[in-house]
Tab-separated table of C-alpha atoms and ligand atoms in Angstrom:
chain	number	residue	atom	x	y	z
A	1	UNK	CA	78.164	58.024	90.100
A	2	UNK	CA	79.852	58.908	86.812
A	3	UNK	CA	83.323	57.606	85.975
A	4	UNK	CA	85.712	60.297	84.825
A	5	UNK	CA	88.972	60.102	82.900
A	6	UNK	CA	91.431	63.019	83.071
A	7	UNK	CA	94.092	62.884	80.347
A	8	UNK	CA	97.065	65.173	80.994
A	9	UNK	CA	96.611	64.784	84.750
A	10	UNK	CA	100.112	65.892	85.760
A	11	UNK	CA	99.957	69.235	83.916
A	12	UNK	CA	99.261	72.673	85.372
A	13	UNK	CA	95.466	72.313	85.229
A	14	UNK	CA	95.145	68.519	85.467
A	15	UNK	CA	97.104	68.325	88.716
A	16	UNK	CA	94.502	70.554	90.398
A	17	UNK	CA	91.426	69.425	88.485
A	18	UNK	CA	91.887	65.753	89.483
A	19	UNK	CA	91.746	66.414	93.280
A	20	UNK	CA	88.775	68.769	92.808
A	21	UNK	CA	86.864	66.178	90.740
A	22	UNK	CA	87.732	63.493	93.302
A	23	UNK	CA	86.223	65.660	96.047
A	24	UNK	CA	82.984	65.838	94.070
A	25	UNK	CA	82.780	62.399	92.454
A	26	UNK	CA	84.877	60.197	94.767
A	27	UNK	CA	88.547	59.139	94.548
A	28	UNK	CA	87.915	55.832	92.798
A	29	UNK	CA	85.684	57.403	90.138
A	30	UNK	CA	88.311	59.776	88.743
A	31	UNK	CA	91.017	58.025	86.715
A	32	UNK	CA	94.099	60.192	86.217
A	33	UNK	CA	96.190	59.560	83.132
A	34	UNK	CA	99.662	60.991	82.734
A	35	UNK	CA	102.377	60.688	80.156
A	36	UNK	CA	105.890	59.929	81.407
A	37	UNK	CA	105.992	62.444	84.308
A	38	UNK	CA	106.085	60.690	87.694
A	39	UNK	CA	102.822	61.599	89.409
A	40	UNK	CA	102.989	63.812	92.494
A	41	UNK	CA	101.738	62.027	95.619
A	42	UNK	CA	98.519	64.070	95.743
A	43	UNK	CA	97.412	62.393	92.494
A	44	UNK	CA	97.765	58.941	94.037
A	45	UNK	CA	94.593	59.248	96.140
A	46	UNK	CA	92.816	57.376	93.333
A	47	UNK	CA	93.706	55.437	90.161
A	48	UNK	CA	96.695	56.785	88.193
A	49	UNK	CA	97.709	55.296	84.833
A	50	UNK	CA	100.249	56.075	82.136
A	51	UNK	CA	99.138	56.488	78.513
A	52	UNK	CA	99.965	58.554	75.463
A	53	UNK	CA	97.016	60.667	74.292
A	54	UNK	CA	97.691	59.626	70.695
A	55	UNK	CA	97.655	55.890	71.488
A	56	UNK	CA	94.126	54.849	70.567
A	57	UNK	CA	94.460	51.273	71.735
A	58	UNK	CA	95.743	52.310	75.161
A	59	UNK	CA	92.927	54.872	75.585
A	60	UNK	CA	90.260	52.438	74.396
A	61	UNK	CA	91.490	49.850	76.903
A	62	UNK	CA	91.328	52.337	79.781
A	63	UNK	CA	87.893	53.657	78.762
A	64	UNK	CA	86.477	50.148	78.495
A	65	UNK	CA	88.106	48.760	81.621
A	66	UNK	CA	86.932	51.671	83.782
A	67	UNK	CA	83.599	52.202	81.961
A	68	UNK	CA	84.309	55.880	81.498
A	69	UNK	CA	81.358	58.284	81.133
A	70	UNK	CA	83.204	61.613	80.937
A	71	UNK	CA	86.645	62.592	79.594
A	72	UNK	CA	88.627	65.745	80.374
A	73	UNK	CA	91.321	65.826	77.714
A	74	UNK	CA	93.972	68.323	78.845
A	75	UNK	CA	97.180	67.003	77.271
A	76	UNK	CA	98.749	69.640	75.021
A	77	UNK	CA	101.881	71.578	74.133
A	78	UNK	CA	101.559	75.312	74.879
A	79	UNK	CA	102.357	78.247	72.596
A	80	UNK	CA	106.099	78.817	73.087
A	81	UNK	CA	106.926	75.088	73.135
A	82	UNK	CA	104.721	74.631	70.087
A	83	UNK	CA	106.815	77.156	68.144
A	84	UNK	CA	109.976	75.252	69.075
A	85	UNK	CA	108.490	71.903	68.056
A	86	UNK	CA	105.576	72.469	65.647
A	87	UNK	CA	105.456	68.830	64.500
A	88	UNK	CA	105.017	67.577	68.046
A	89	UNK	CA	102.431	70.314	68.741
A	90	UNK	CA	100.414	69.148	65.737
A	91	UNK	CA	100.767	65.506	66.774
A	92	UNK	CA	99.811	65.947	70.448
A	93	UNK	CA	97.308	68.795	70.161
A	94	UNK	CA	95.402	67.735	67.053
A	95	UNK	CA	96.012	64.023	66.507
A	96	UNK	CA	95.644	63.554	70.277
A	97	UNK	CA	92.287	65.347	70.254
A	98	UNK	CA	91.019	63.361	67.258
A	99	UNK	CA	92.087	60.105	68.937
A	100	UNK	CA	90.203	61.041	72.111
A	101	UNK	CA	87.073	62.099	70.167
A	102	UNK	CA	87.124	58.847	68.177
A	103	UNK	CA	87.513	56.785	71.365
A	104	UNK	CA	84.662	58.751	72.942
A	105	UNK	CA	82.322	58.048	70.011
A	106	UNK	CA	83.270	54.369	69.732
A	107	UNK	CA	82.769	53.757	73.463
A	108	UNK	CA	79.641	55.936	73.802
A	109	UNK	CA	81.292	58.277	76.295
A	110	UNK	CA	78.661	60.788	77.428
A	111	UNK	CA	80.734	63.984	77.609
A	112	UNK	CA	84.153	65.335	76.656
A	113	UNK	CA	85.863	68.502	77.886
A	114	UNK	CA	88.693	69.936	75.823
A	115	UNK	CA	90.378	73.286	76.481
A	116	UNK	CA	90.801	75.845	73.765
A	117	UNK	CA	92.683	79.094	74.346
A	118	UNK	CA	92.867	82.830	73.687
A	119	UNK	CA	95.603	81.714	71.271
A	120	UNK	CA	92.870	81.017	68.671
A	121	UNK	CA	92.828	84.772	68.057
A	122	UNK	CA	95.317	86.696	65.961
A	123	UNK	CA	96.331	90.212	64.965
A	124	UNK	CA	93.226	90.694	62.766
A	125	UNK	CA	90.915	89.935	65.733
A	126	UNK	CA	89.437	92.923	67.629
A	127	UNK	CA	91.812	92.977	70.615
A	128	UNK	CA	89.585	94.676	73.198
A	129	UNK	CA	86.514	92.821	74.437
A	130	UNK	CA	87.116	90.131	71.839
A	131	UNK	CA	83.725	88.576	70.993
A	132	UNK	CA	82.933	84.856	71.201
A	133	UNK	CA	82.406	84.772	67.426
A	134	UNK	CA	85.043	86.739	65.540
A	135	UNK	CA	88.017	86.486	63.187
A	136	UNK	CA	90.301	83.598	64.180
A	137	UNK	CA	93.555	83.700	62.232
A	138	UNK	CA	96.253	82.740	64.756
A	139	UNK	CA	99.922	82.982	63.859
A	140	UNK	CA	101.264	80.200	66.099
A	141	UNK	CA	101.148	76.446	65.587
A	142	UNK	CA	99.529	76.212	69.037
A	143	UNK	CA	96.760	78.660	68.052
A	144	UNK	CA	96.278	76.889	64.768
A	145	UNK	CA	95.806	73.521	66.516
A	146	UNK	CA	93.277	75.148	68.856
A	147	UNK	CA	91.209	76.631	65.983
A	148	UNK	CA	91.247	73.314	64.133
A	149	UNK	CA	90.458	71.564	67.434
A	150	UNK	CA	87.426	73.770	68.021
A	151	UNK	CA	86.153	72.964	64.542
A	152	UNK	CA	86.812	69.269	65.114
A	153	UNK	CA	84.794	69.362	68.347
A	154	UNK	CA	81.882	71.067	66.556
A	155	UNK	CA	82.113	68.478	63.795
A	156	UNK	CA	81.949	65.563	66.259
A	157	UNK	CA	79.025	67.227	67.993
A	158	UNK	CA	77.108	67.659	64.729
A	159	UNK	CA	78.065	64.388	63.103
A	160	UNK	CA	78.226	62.018	66.080
A	161	UNK	CA	76.041	63.869	68.587
A	162	UNK	CA	79.017	63.879	70.988
A	163	UNK	CA	78.509	66.275	73.905
A	164	UNK	CA	81.896	67.975	73.724
A	165	UNK	CA	82.336	71.276	75.589
A	166	UNK	CA	85.196	73.728	75.552
A	167	UNK	CA	86.527	76.937	77.096
A	168	UNK	CA	89.042	79.361	75.607
A	169	UNK	CA	91.267	79.644	78.664
A	170	UNK	CA	93.178	82.861	79.215
A	171	UNK	CA	96.619	82.638	80.887
A	172	UNK	CA	96.128	80.458	83.973
A	173	UNK	CA	97.864	81.527	87.188
A	174	UNK	CA	98.511	78.855	89.799
A	175	UNK	CA	100.899	77.935	92.602
A	176	UNK	CA	100.803	74.136	92.629
A	177	UNK	CA	102.212	73.007	89.271
A	178	UNK	CA	104.209	75.342	87.038
A	179	UNK	CA	102.830	76.014	83.558
A	180	UNK	CA	105.134	74.659	80.876
A	181	UNK	CA	106.125	76.575	77.779
A	182	UNK	CA	103.391	79.203	77.522
A	183	UNK	CA	103.490	82.901	76.649
A	184	UNK	CA	101.625	83.806	79.841
A	185	UNK	CA	104.035	81.885	82.134
A	186	UNK	CA	105.627	85.158	83.310
A	187	UNK	CA	102.495	85.817	85.398
A	188	UNK	CA	103.368	82.758	87.528
A	189	UNK	CA	107.181	83.046	87.554
A	190	UNK	CA	106.981	86.668	88.765
A	191	UNK	CA	105.553	85.539	92.132
A	192	UNK	CA	108.331	83.015	92.818
A	193	UNK	CA	111.055	85.525	91.911
A	194	UNK	CA	109.377	88.290	93.914
A	195	UNK	CA	109.398	86.119	97.045
A	196	UNK	CA	112.805	84.494	96.502
A	197	UNK	CA	114.826	87.351	94.966
A	198	UNK	CA	112.784	90.552	95.292
A	199	UNK	CA	113.066	91.137	91.551
A	200	UNK	CA	111.876	89.672	88.241
A	201	UNK	CA	112.781	90.100	84.582
A	202	UNK	CA	109.725	89.635	82.367
A	203	UNK	CA	110.059	88.145	78.885
A	204	UNK	CA	107.244	90.362	77.585
A	205	UNK	CA	107.353	94.177	77.719
A	206	UNK	CA	106.013	95.970	80.792
A	207	UNK	CA	102.917	97.260	78.945
A	208	UNK	CA	101.872	93.935	77.351
A	209	UNK	CA	98.307	93.376	78.561
A	210	UNK	CA	96.931	89.827	78.371
A	211	UNK	CA	93.773	88.118	79.701
A	212	UNK	CA	94.453	86.019	82.822
A	213	UNK	CA	92.589	83.861	85.345
A	214	UNK	CA	93.375	82.375	88.750
A	215	UNK	CA	93.259	78.580	89.060
A	216	UNK	CA	90.251	78.380	91.445
A	217	UNK	CA	88.201	80.221	88.802
A	218	UNK	CA	89.569	77.971	86.061
A	219	UNK	CA	88.473	74.850	87.990
A	220	UNK	CA	85.094	76.345	88.832
A	221	UNK	CA	84.426	77.322	85.209
A	222	UNK	CA	85.489	73.941	83.849
A	223	UNK	CA	83.314	71.956	86.242
A	224	UNK	CA	80.346	74.344	85.977
A	225	UNK	CA	80.371	74.152	82.191
A	226	UNK	CA	80.446	70.354	82.324
A	227	UNK	CA	77.589	70.286	84.850
A	228	UNK	CA	75.465	72.789	82.917
A	229	UNK	CA	72.208	71.515	81.492
A	230	UNK	CA	72.761	70.761	77.795
A	231	UNK	CA	69.615	72.664	76.868
A	232	UNK	CA	71.180	75.911	78.190
A	233	UNK	CA	74.163	75.758	75.857
A	234	UNK	CA	74.097	77.479	72.475
A	235	UNK	CA	77.853	77.158	71.897
A	236	UNK	CA	80.415	74.363	72.041
A	237	UNK	CA	83.240	76.733	72.919
A	238	UNK	CA	83.146	79.733	75.263
A	239	UNK	CA	85.242	82.844	75.771
A	240	UNK	CA	86.068	83.269	79.448
A	241	UNK	CA	87.408	86.324	81.248
A	242	UNK	CA	88.422	87.173	84.792
A	243	UNK	CA	91.128	89.874	84.668
A	244	UNK	CA	93.588	91.459	82.247
A	245	UNK	CA	96.917	93.029	83.196
A	246	UNK	CA	100.467	93.814	82.092
A	247	UNK	CA	103.743	93.015	83.920
A	248	UNK	CA	103.832	96.655	85.111
A	249	UNK	CA	100.332	96.388	86.571
A	250	UNK	CA	101.027	93.074	88.303
A	251	UNK	CA	104.334	94.445	89.637
A	252	UNK	CA	102.442	97.399	91.170
A	253	UNK	CA	100.075	94.947	92.827
A	254	UNK	CA	102.942	92.815	94.199
A	255	UNK	CA	104.726	95.957	95.484
A	256	UNK	CA	101.754	96.575	97.793
A	257	UNK	CA	102.918	93.474	99.680
A	258	UNK	CA	106.659	93.469	98.900
A	259	UNK	CA	107.494	97.208	98.696
A	260	UNK	CA	111.106	96.664	97.555
A	261	UNK	CA	110.056	94.457	94.612
A	262	UNK	CA	111.525	95.498	91.250
A	263	UNK	CA	110.418	94.292	87.830
A	264	UNK	CA	112.212	94.919	84.546
A	265	UNK	CA	111.737	93.444	81.077
A	266	UNK	CA	113.823	91.690	78.484
A	267	UNK	CA	111.358	90.683	75.750
A	268	UNK	CA	112.171	87.518	73.791
A	269	UNK	CA	110.362	85.618	71.007
A	270	UNK	CA	107.303	85.207	73.235
A	271	UNK	CA	106.667	88.959	72.834
A	272	UNK	CA	105.836	88.327	69.173
A	273	UNK	CA	103.221	85.759	70.219
A	274	UNK	CA	101.778	88.021	72.934
A	275	UNK	CA	101.413	90.876	70.431
A	276	UNK	CA	98.970	88.776	68.394
A	277	UNK	CA	96.656	87.934	71.318
A	278	UNK	CA	93.710	89.962	72.690
A	279	UNK	CA	93.980	92.330	75.642
A	280	UNK	CA	90.528	91.588	77.008
A	281	UNK	CA	87.730	89.104	76.354
A	282	UNK	CA	83.949	89.399	76.060
A	283	UNK	CA	82.584	86.402	77.974
A	284	UNK	CA	78.914	87.402	77.953
A	285	UNK	CA	77.859	84.113	76.296
A	286	UNK	CA	79.353	82.081	79.192
A	287	UNK	CA	77.772	84.449	81.726
A	288	UNK	CA	74.286	84.294	80.235
A	289	UNK	CA	74.181	80.642	79.132
A	290	UNK	CA	75.677	78.888	82.180
A	291	UNK	CA	76.067	81.568	84.811
A	292	UNK	CA	79.851	82.094	84.663
A	293	UNK	CA	81.226	84.632	87.108
A	294	UNK	CA	84.844	84.895	88.334
A	295	UNK	CA	85.673	85.117	92.048
A	296	UNK	CA	89.207	86.532	91.728
A	297	UNK	CA	90.460	89.895	90.469
A	298	UNK	CA	94.139	90.912	90.334
A	299	UNK	CA	94.377	92.036	93.970
A	300	UNK	CA	92.610	89.004	95.473
A	301	UNK	CA	94.666	86.651	93.283
A	302	UNK	CA	97.941	88.391	94.223
A	303	UNK	CA	97.261	88.114	97.962
A	304	UNK	CA	96.481	84.404	97.668
A	305	UNK	CA	99.422	83.602	95.351
A	306	UNK	CA	101.918	85.295	97.696
A	307	UNK	CA	100.487	83.521	100.723
A	308	UNK	CA	100.411	80.081	99.071
A	309	UNK	CA	103.883	80.309	97.519
A	310	UNK	CA	105.430	81.592	100.766
A	311	UNK	CA	103.919	78.613	102.605
A	312	UNK	CA	105.098	76.196	99.920
A	313	UNK	CA	108.668	77.577	99.881
A	314	UNK	CA	108.779	77.432	103.674
A	315	UNK	CA	107.849	73.741	103.623
A	316	UNK	CA	110.469	73.062	100.917
A	317	UNK	CA	113.269	74.855	102.844
A	318	UNK	CA	112.234	73.267	106.144
A	319	UNK	CA	112.456	69.814	104.529
A	320	UNK	CA	115.891	70.470	102.996
B	401	LIG	N1	98.686	80.037	78.543
B	401	LIG	C1	98.750	79.615	77.177
B	401	LIG	C2	100.046	79.958	76.559
B	401	LIG	O1	100.625	80.928	76.988
B	401	LIG	C3	97.647	80.243	76.385
B	401	LIG	O2	96.640	79.347	76.175
B	401	LIG	O3	100.470	79.313	75.653
């Protein structure tokens, strides 16, 4: 059984990817690594360690001690936080990635997963059905670290024969762990406010369309790509699509279940970031090379989000 290391385990994706990987590969074979944040109890079903993604010695020690075969490196600052602290975004997103790739090569790790993002695209990119290969001139520090990161992954693949695989995630919608500091975070916050307050004020305009994906699809895609036969893959990094919508469109969907729900908009600096990103993504390479297909559209995702968050809030209020 392969031994897996998940760096960034307490984040939005890591906190759900770790339990899913443990279901498949066994609790003891998936080592979760977090940075500072106290781990939620559901991550303590197997090994949990603290380490900084830029600390090479600490990572090398963990990789060697646990004889790691596969690394999922998820630790990163997102777009809005990256604009507030560009130096830290550079340090964590790029120096962190290079540290992980170097550790992987030195310890003969078999595979690395690293997420890229729709933030690699910019205003010069075709914004509808954005192709896998196209102009990538992002305007945010986050996007810039993701473009450089993609190139770094390709370089390590060519130069060191490292099997590193990547997905350009759209905005990820989930109910377990809140996203932190992204431009697509409104698509999660809207559900909590709809249930708790019956209204939501979006920080991007009502007609801002962005590519999105529900967490179960995100987990499925990530694991499927990593399990795909290497001979099938012609790319290191894949566009991935599931749905695209604006705050107005999601509000209409939520109103089907909460008829009195109201959504207005007060755009802030994140609008400027959103304006530079694509509206929809061409993911035909992922579909043809490793069989990608999403399970959730906007209506199926909305029904599940409302159900899950209602249940979660009920448990929280009952325990108070
Ligand atoms: N969800 C991310 C963000 O908004 C995009 O990769 O920053």
